[in-house]
């Protein structure tokens, strides 16, 4: 069984995770989720203050070549140990998550459609499109509450790297999408379309 790989991209806090979570919960036994964020490069050689100042919104920030290797293994029927990331300490964590082949694999991240090597592996390419002001407010709430960051650091990072990298890399990648979903998982019409598509894949690949 060759997995169907779905790439879900979009700007920071656009609703990618909400959409991914809704699909993964609907097809819990048939879906594996792989997060591009978990492939941020390790910088254990740097002090925390220096790691905090890195640009995490450009393609070079990710070890995408490892993700491509892992996804290629899934297509060949092999599982892998997915790295995880510690947002508080701005570095890769020691823990890993085992990912085994499933009928459907969802790959989520801001830049997954901006990377040609990843796009070639995707059977379905989705871009979540949400207004920039909404995304900024969501990011402030998320990073302050969930990741222990100050309002000043969140605002500085957004202006210095997040916004310009979005305009340079993320927004143009929308042209590669098969489906553009305004508001992510809150768009019930688009969600229902994807559910029907995945249901057909699952029906064609019974356990």
PDB file of C-alpha atoms in Angstrom:
ATOM      1  CA  UNK A   1       0.000   0.000   0.000  1.00  0.00           C
ATOM      2  CA  UNK A   2       1.452   3.343  -1.061  1.00  0.00           C
ATOM      3  CA  UNK A   3       0.345   6.157   1.285  1.00  0.00           C
ATOM      4  CA  UNK A   4      -1.399   9.233  -0.073  1.00  0.00           C
ATOM      5  CA  UNK A   5       0.547  12.262   1.161  1.00  0.00           C
ATOM      6  CA  UNK A   6      -1.286  15.540   1.761  1.00  0.00           C
ATOM      7  CA  UNK A   7       0.737  18.727   2.214  1.00  0.00           C
ATOM      8  CA  UNK A   8      -0.937  21.495   4.220  1.00  0.00           C
ATOM      9  CA  UNK A   9       0.802  24.884   4.132  1.00  0.00           C
ATOM     10  CA  UNK A  10      -0.075  28.475   5.031  1.00  0.00           C
ATOM     11  CA  UNK A  11       1.111  31.375   7.121  1.00  0.00           C
ATOM     12  CA  UNK A  12       1.775  31.280  10.832  1.00  0.00           C
ATOM     13  CA  UNK A  13      -1.430  30.695  12.821  1.00  0.00           C
ATOM     14  CA  UNK A  14      -3.518  30.525   9.652  1.00  0.00           C
ATOM     15  CA  UNK A  15      -5.461  27.482  10.841  1.00  0.00           C
ATOM     16  CA  UNK A  16      -3.237  24.713   9.425  1.00  0.00           C
ATOM     17  CA  UNK A  17      -3.141  22.848  12.721  1.00  0.00           C
ATOM     18  CA  UNK A  18      -6.907  23.126  13.201  1.00  0.00           C
ATOM     19  CA  UNK A  19      -7.499  21.654   9.759  1.00  0.00           C
ATOM     20  CA  UNK A  20      -4.873  18.943  10.256  1.00  0.00           C
ATOM     21  CA  UNK A  21      -6.259  18.028  13.669  1.00  0.00           C
ATOM     22  CA  UNK A  22      -9.832  17.807  12.358  1.00  0.00           C
ATOM     23  CA  UNK A  23      -8.783  15.436   9.578  1.00  0.00           C
ATOM     24  CA  UNK A  24      -6.546  13.347  11.839  1.00  0.00           C
ATOM     25  CA  UNK A  25      -9.309  12.964  14.426  1.00  0.00           C
ATOM     26  CA  UNK A  26     -11.856  11.993  11.779  1.00  0.00           C
ATOM     27  CA  UNK A  27      -9.542   9.302  10.375  1.00  0.00           C
ATOM     28  CA  UNK A  28      -7.571   8.439  13.497  1.00  0.00           C
ATOM     29  CA  UNK A  29      -6.765   4.860  12.499  1.00  0.00           C
ATOM     30  CA  UNK A  30      -5.855   5.668   8.912  1.00  0.00           C
ATOM     31  CA  UNK A  31      -3.829   8.880   9.222  1.00  0.00           C
ATOM     32  CA  UNK A  32      -0.308   9.799  10.290  1.00  0.00           C
ATOM     33  CA  UNK A  33       0.670  13.435  10.905  1.00  0.00           C
ATOM     34  CA  UNK A  34       4.155  14.783  10.259  1.00  0.00           C
ATOM     35  CA  UNK A  35       5.038  18.332  11.340  1.00  0.00           C
ATOM     36  CA  UNK A  36       7.666  20.292   9.426  1.00  0.00           C
ATOM     37  CA  UNK A  37       8.298  22.319  12.615  1.00  0.00           C
ATOM     38  CA  UNK A  38       9.766  19.192  14.183  1.00  0.00           C
ATOM     39  CA  UNK A  39      12.531  19.344  11.592  1.00  0.00           C
ATOM     40  CA  UNK A  40      13.981  22.669  12.676  1.00  0.00           C
ATOM     41  CA  UNK A  41      17.739  22.258  12.640  1.00  0.00           C
ATOM     42  CA  UNK A  42      19.471  21.523  15.931  1.00  0.00           C
ATOM     43  CA  UNK A  43      21.629  24.316  17.385  1.00  0.00           C
ATOM     44  CA  UNK A  44      22.869  22.817  20.620  1.00  0.00           C
ATOM     45  CA  UNK A  45      26.226  24.506  20.032  1.00  0.00           C
ATOM     46  CA  UNK A  46      24.648  27.970  20.443  1.00  0.00           C
ATOM     47  CA  UNK A  47      23.644  29.733  23.678  1.00  0.00           C
ATOM     48  CA  UNK A  48      19.894  30.287  24.178  1.00  0.00           C
ATOM     49  CA  UNK A  49      20.037  34.018  23.451  1.00  0.00           C
ATOM     50  CA  UNK A  50      21.701  33.353  20.099  1.00  0.00           C
ATOM     51  CA  UNK A  51      19.251  30.583  19.202  1.00  0.00           C
ATOM     52  CA  UNK A  52      16.343  32.890  20.009  1.00  0.00           C
ATOM     53  CA  UNK A  53      17.579  35.392  17.442  1.00  0.00           C
ATOM     54  CA  UNK A  54      17.753  32.986  14.499  1.00  0.00           C
ATOM     55  CA  UNK A  55      15.448  33.249  11.511  1.00  0.00           C
ATOM     56  CA  UNK A  56      13.008  30.349  11.888  1.00  0.00           C
ATOM     57  CA  UNK A  57      10.843  31.299   8.924  1.00  0.00           C
ATOM     58  CA  UNK A  58      13.205  30.673   6.013  1.00  0.00           C
ATOM     59  CA  UNK A  59      13.777  27.340   4.250  1.00  0.00           C
ATOM     60  CA  UNK A  60      17.336  27.041   5.597  1.00  0.00           C
ATOM     61  CA  UNK A  61      15.967  26.819   9.158  1.00  0.00           C
ATOM     62  CA  UNK A  62      14.592  23.346   8.450  1.00  0.00           C
ATOM     63  CA  UNK A  63      16.338  20.021   7.915  1.00  0.00           C
ATOM     64  CA  UNK A  64      14.001  19.350   5.018  1.00  0.00           C
ATOM     65  CA  UNK A  65      16.347  16.828   3.485  1.00  0.00           C
ATOM     66  CA  UNK A  66      15.735  14.577   6.506  1.00  0.00           C
ATOM     67  CA  UNK A  67      11.975  14.980   6.146  1.00  0.00           C
ATOM     68  CA  UNK A  68      12.191  14.041   2.463  1.00  0.00           C
ATOM     69  CA  UNK A  69      14.200  10.967   3.435  1.00  0.00           C
ATOM     70  CA  UNK A  70      11.604   9.999   6.031  1.00  0.00           C
ATOM     71  CA  UNK A  71       8.645  10.473   3.682  1.00  0.00           C
ATOM     72  CA  UNK A  72      10.399   8.503   0.944  1.00  0.00           C
ATOM     73  CA  UNK A  73      10.810   5.689   3.459  1.00  0.00           C
ATOM     74  CA  UNK A  74       7.088   5.784   4.242  1.00  0.00           C
ATOM     75  CA  UNK A  75       6.298   5.483   0.552  1.00  0.00           C
ATOM     76  CA  UNK A  76       8.485   2.380   0.523  1.00  0.00           C
ATOM     77  CA  UNK A  77       6.671   0.946   3.543  1.00  0.00           C
ATOM     78  CA  UNK A  78       9.182   1.872   6.257  1.00  0.00           C
ATOM     79  CA  UNK A  79       8.408   3.735   9.468  1.00  0.00           C
ATOM     80  CA  UNK A  80      10.701   6.330  11.035  1.00  0.00           C
ATOM     81  CA  UNK A  81      11.399   8.215  14.255  1.00  0.00           C
ATOM     82  CA  UNK A  82      10.248  11.805  13.825  1.00  0.00           C
ATOM     83  CA  UNK A  83      12.239  14.396  15.787  1.00  0.00           C
ATOM     84  CA  UNK A  84      10.448  16.839  18.086  1.00  0.00           C
ATOM     85  CA  UNK A  85      11.119  20.478  18.878  1.00  0.00           C
ATOM     86  CA  UNK A  86      11.309  22.481  22.112  1.00  0.00           C
ATOM     87  CA  UNK A  87       9.914  25.965  21.403  1.00  0.00           C
ATOM     88  CA  UNK A  88      10.798  27.317  24.834  1.00  0.00           C
ATOM     89  CA  UNK A  89      14.508  26.539  24.418  1.00  0.00           C
ATOM     90  CA  UNK A  90      14.556  27.069  20.641  1.00  0.00           C
ATOM     91  CA  UNK A  91      16.173  23.718  19.926  1.00  0.00           C
ATOM     92  CA  UNK A  92      15.451  20.159  18.918  1.00  0.00           C
ATOM     93  CA  UNK A  93      14.311  18.000  21.822  1.00  0.00           C
ATOM     94  CA  UNK A  94      15.661  14.566  22.711  1.00  0.00           C
ATOM     95  CA  UNK A  95      12.307  12.797  22.349  1.00  0.00           C
ATOM     96  CA  UNK A  96      11.163  11.310  19.054  1.00  0.00           C
ATOM     97  CA  UNK A  97       7.778  10.094  17.824  1.00  0.00           C
ATOM     98  CA  UNK A  98       7.443   6.843  15.896  1.00  0.00           C
ATOM     99  CA  UNK A  99       5.575   7.222  12.594  1.00  0.00           C
ATOM    100  CA  UNK A 100       4.418   4.131  10.745  1.00  0.00           C
ATOM    101  CA  UNK A 101       2.939   3.879   7.233  1.00  0.00           C
ATOM    102  CA  UNK A 102      -0.773   4.730   7.031  1.00  0.00           C
ATOM    103  CA  UNK A 103      -3.138   5.079   4.061  1.00  0.00           C
ATOM    104  CA  UNK A 104      -3.000   8.878   4.509  1.00  0.00           C
ATOM    105  CA  UNK A 105      -0.052  10.979   5.678  1.00  0.00           C
ATOM    106  CA  UNK A 106      -0.559  14.689   6.411  1.00  0.00           C
ATOM    107  CA  UNK A 107       2.524  16.904   6.293  1.00  0.00           C
ATOM    108  CA  UNK A 108       1.919  20.317   7.858  1.00  0.00           C
ATOM    109  CA  UNK A 109       4.086  23.426   7.937  1.00  0.00           C
ATOM    110  CA  UNK A 110       4.418  27.016   6.759  1.00  0.00           C
ATOM    111  CA  UNK A 111       6.903  26.170   4.009  1.00  0.00           C
ATOM    112  CA  UNK A 112       5.961  22.670   2.856  1.00  0.00           C
ATOM    113  CA  UNK A 113       4.672  23.971  -0.493  1.00  0.00           C
ATOM    114  CA  UNK A 114       7.717  26.218  -0.928  1.00  0.00           C
ATOM    115  CA  UNK A 115      10.062  23.239  -1.043  1.00  0.00           C
ATOM    116  CA  UNK A 116      10.187  21.542  -4.492  1.00  0.00           C
ATOM    117  CA  UNK A 117      11.528  18.277  -3.051  1.00  0.00           C
ATOM    118  CA  UNK A 118       8.521  18.053  -0.735  1.00  0.00           C
ATOM    119  CA  UNK A 119       5.973  19.126  -3.332  1.00  0.00           C
ATOM    120  CA  UNK A 120       7.049  16.252  -5.551  1.00  0.00           C
ATOM    121  CA  UNK A 121       6.020  13.808  -2.816  1.00  0.00           C
ATOM    122  CA  UNK A 122       2.561  15.313  -2.231  1.00  0.00           C
ATOM    123  CA  UNK A 123      -0.522  13.846  -3.887  1.00  0.00           C
ATOM    124  CA  UNK A 124      -2.734  16.681  -2.600  1.00  0.00           C
ATOM    125  CA  UNK A 125      -1.444  20.205  -1.910  1.00  0.00           C
ATOM    126  CA  UNK A 126      -3.499  22.480   0.364  1.00  0.00           C
ATOM    127  CA  UNK A 127      -2.865  26.125   1.284  1.00  0.00           C
ATOM    128  CA  UNK A 128      -4.673  27.665   4.266  1.00  0.00           C
ATOM    129  CA  UNK A 129      -5.270  31.360   3.585  1.00  0.00           C
ATOM    130  CA  UNK A 130      -6.109  33.675   6.499  1.00  0.00           C
ATOM    131  CA  UNK A 131      -5.964  37.455   6.928  1.00  0.00           C
ATOM    132  CA  UNK A 132      -2.617  38.706   8.248  1.00  0.00           C
ATOM    133  CA  UNK A 133      -4.153  40.637  11.170  1.00  0.00           C
ATOM    134  CA  UNK A 134      -5.983  37.548  12.366  1.00  0.00           C
ATOM    135  CA  UNK A 135      -2.828  35.471  12.114  1.00  0.00           C
ATOM    136  CA  UNK A 136      -0.814  38.019  14.096  1.00  0.00           C
ATOM    137  CA  UNK A 137      -3.330  38.139  16.955  1.00  0.00           C
ATOM    138  CA  UNK A 138      -3.430  34.341  17.083  1.00  0.00           C
ATOM    139  CA  UNK A 139       0.371  34.167  17.121  1.00  0.00           C
ATOM    140  CA  UNK A 140       0.652  36.614  20.003  1.00  0.00           C
ATOM    141  CA  UNK A 141      -1.853  34.598  22.026  1.00  0.00           C
ATOM    142  CA  UNK A 142      -0.189  31.278  21.188  1.00  0.00           C
ATOM    143  CA  UNK A 143       3.428  32.251  21.788  1.00  0.00           C
ATOM    144  CA  UNK A 144       2.703  34.155  24.989  1.00  0.00           C
ATOM    145  CA  UNK A 145       0.503  31.476  26.544  1.00  0.00           C
ATOM    146  CA  UNK A 146       1.807  28.181  25.134  1.00  0.00           C
ATOM    147  CA  UNK A 147       5.463  28.971  24.528  1.00  0.00           C
ATOM    148  CA  UNK A 148       6.262  31.307  27.399  1.00  0.00           C
ATOM    149  CA  UNK A 149       7.420  34.257  25.300  1.00  0.00           C
ATOM    150  CA  UNK A 150       7.056  37.953  26.021  1.00  0.00           C
ATOM    151  CA  UNK A 151       4.880  40.246  23.922  1.00  0.00           C
ATOM    152  CA  UNK A 152       8.012  42.203  22.982  1.00  0.00           C
ATOM    153  CA  UNK A 153       9.843  39.124  21.677  1.00  0.00           C
ATOM    154  CA  UNK A 154       6.801  37.921  19.724  1.00  0.00           C
ATOM    155  CA  UNK A 155       6.308  41.337  18.120  1.00  0.00           C
ATOM    156  CA  UNK A 156      10.001  41.708  17.280  1.00  0.00           C
ATOM    157  CA  UNK A 157      10.198  38.260  15.710  1.00  0.00           C
ATOM    158  CA  UNK A 158       7.049  38.881  13.679  1.00  0.00           C
ATOM    159  CA  UNK A 159       8.328  42.157  12.240  1.00  0.00           C
ATOM    160  CA  UNK A 160      11.947  41.027  11.741  1.00  0.00           C
ATOM    161  CA  UNK A 161      11.434  37.595  10.188  1.00  0.00           C
ATOM    162  CA  UNK A 162       7.894  36.190  10.196  1.00  0.00           C
ATOM    163  CA  UNK A 163       6.231  38.880   8.062  1.00  0.00           C
ATOM    164  CA  UNK A 164       9.046  39.354   5.497  1.00  0.00           C
ATOM    165  CA  UNK A 165       9.593  35.594   5.137  1.00  0.00           C
ATOM    166  CA  UNK A 166       5.861  35.085   4.674  1.00  0.00           C
ATOM    167  CA  UNK A 167       5.872  37.570   1.806  1.00  0.00           C
ATOM    168  CA  UNK A 168       9.030  36.063   0.304  1.00  0.00           C
ATOM    169  CA  UNK A 169       8.344  32.340   0.643  1.00  0.00           C
ATOM    170  CA  UNK A 170       4.954  31.397   2.087  1.00  0.00           C
ATOM    171  CA  UNK A 171       2.547  33.570   0.104  1.00  0.00           C
ATOM    172  CA  UNK A 172       4.100  32.709  -3.296  1.00  0.00           C
ATOM    173  CA  UNK A 173       3.817  28.989  -2.501  1.00  0.00           C
ATOM    174  CA  UNK A 174       0.035  29.359  -2.667  1.00  0.00           C
ATOM    175  CA  UNK A 175       0.341  29.101  -6.458  1.00  0.00           C
ATOM    176  CA  UNK A 176       1.407  25.459  -6.074  1.00  0.00           C
ATOM    177  CA  UNK A 177      -1.747  24.485  -4.166  1.00  0.00           C
ATOM    178  CA  UNK A 178      -4.463  22.228  -5.532  1.00  0.00           C
ATOM    179  CA  UNK A 179      -6.886  23.647  -2.984  1.00  0.00           C
ATOM    180  CA  UNK A 180      -6.871  27.027  -1.197  1.00  0.00           C
ATOM    181  CA  UNK A 181      -8.813  26.976   2.079  1.00  0.00           C
ATOM    182  CA  UNK A 182      -9.769  30.321   3.643  1.00  0.00           C
ATOM    183  CA  UNK A 183      -9.781  30.122   7.467  1.00  0.00           C
ATOM    184  CA  UNK A 184      -8.475  26.559   7.701  1.00  0.00           C
ATOM    185  CA  UNK A 185     -10.393  24.158   9.890  1.00  0.00           C
ATOM    186  CA  UNK A 186     -13.141  26.724  10.428  1.00  0.00           C
ATOM    187  CA  UNK A 187     -14.078  26.445   6.746  1.00  0.00           C
ATOM    188  CA  UNK A 188     -16.617  23.648   7.034  1.00  0.00           C
ATOM    189  CA  UNK A 189     -17.254  23.411   3.296  1.00  0.00           C
ATOM    190  CA  UNK A 190     -13.578  22.845   2.467  1.00  0.00           C
ATOM    191  CA  UNK A 191     -13.218  20.502   5.444  1.00  0.00           C
ATOM    192  CA  UNK A 192     -16.120  18.410   4.198  1.00  0.00           C
ATOM    193  CA  UNK A 193     -14.559  18.232   0.715  1.00  0.00           C
ATOM    194  CA  UNK A 194     -11.294  16.954   2.147  1.00  0.00           C
ATOM    195  CA  UNK A 195     -13.110  14.476   4.377  1.00  0.00           C
ATOM    196  CA  UNK A 196     -14.906  12.998   1.368  1.00  0.00           C
ATOM    197  CA  UNK A 197     -11.641  12.770  -0.583  1.00  0.00           C
ATOM    198  CA  UNK A 198      -9.847  11.044   2.289  1.00  0.00           C
ATOM    199  CA  UNK A 199     -12.788   8.728   2.875  1.00  0.00           C
ATOM    200  CA  UNK A 200     -12.452   7.472  -0.700  1.00  0.00           C
ATOM    201  CA  UNK A 201      -8.741   6.833  -0.117  1.00  0.00           C
ATOM    202  CA  UNK A 202      -9.465   4.942   3.109  1.00  0.00           C
ATOM    203  CA  UNK A 203     -12.231   2.894   1.456  1.00  0.00           C
ATOM    204  CA  UNK A 204      -9.828   1.897  -1.312  1.00  0.00           C
ATOM    205  CA  UNK A 205      -7.212   0.816   1.257  1.00  0.00           C
ATOM    206  CA  UNK A 206      -9.053  -1.274   3.893  1.00  0.00           C
ATOM    207  CA  UNK A 207      -7.010  -2.449   6.860  1.00  0.00           C
TER     208      UNK A 207
END
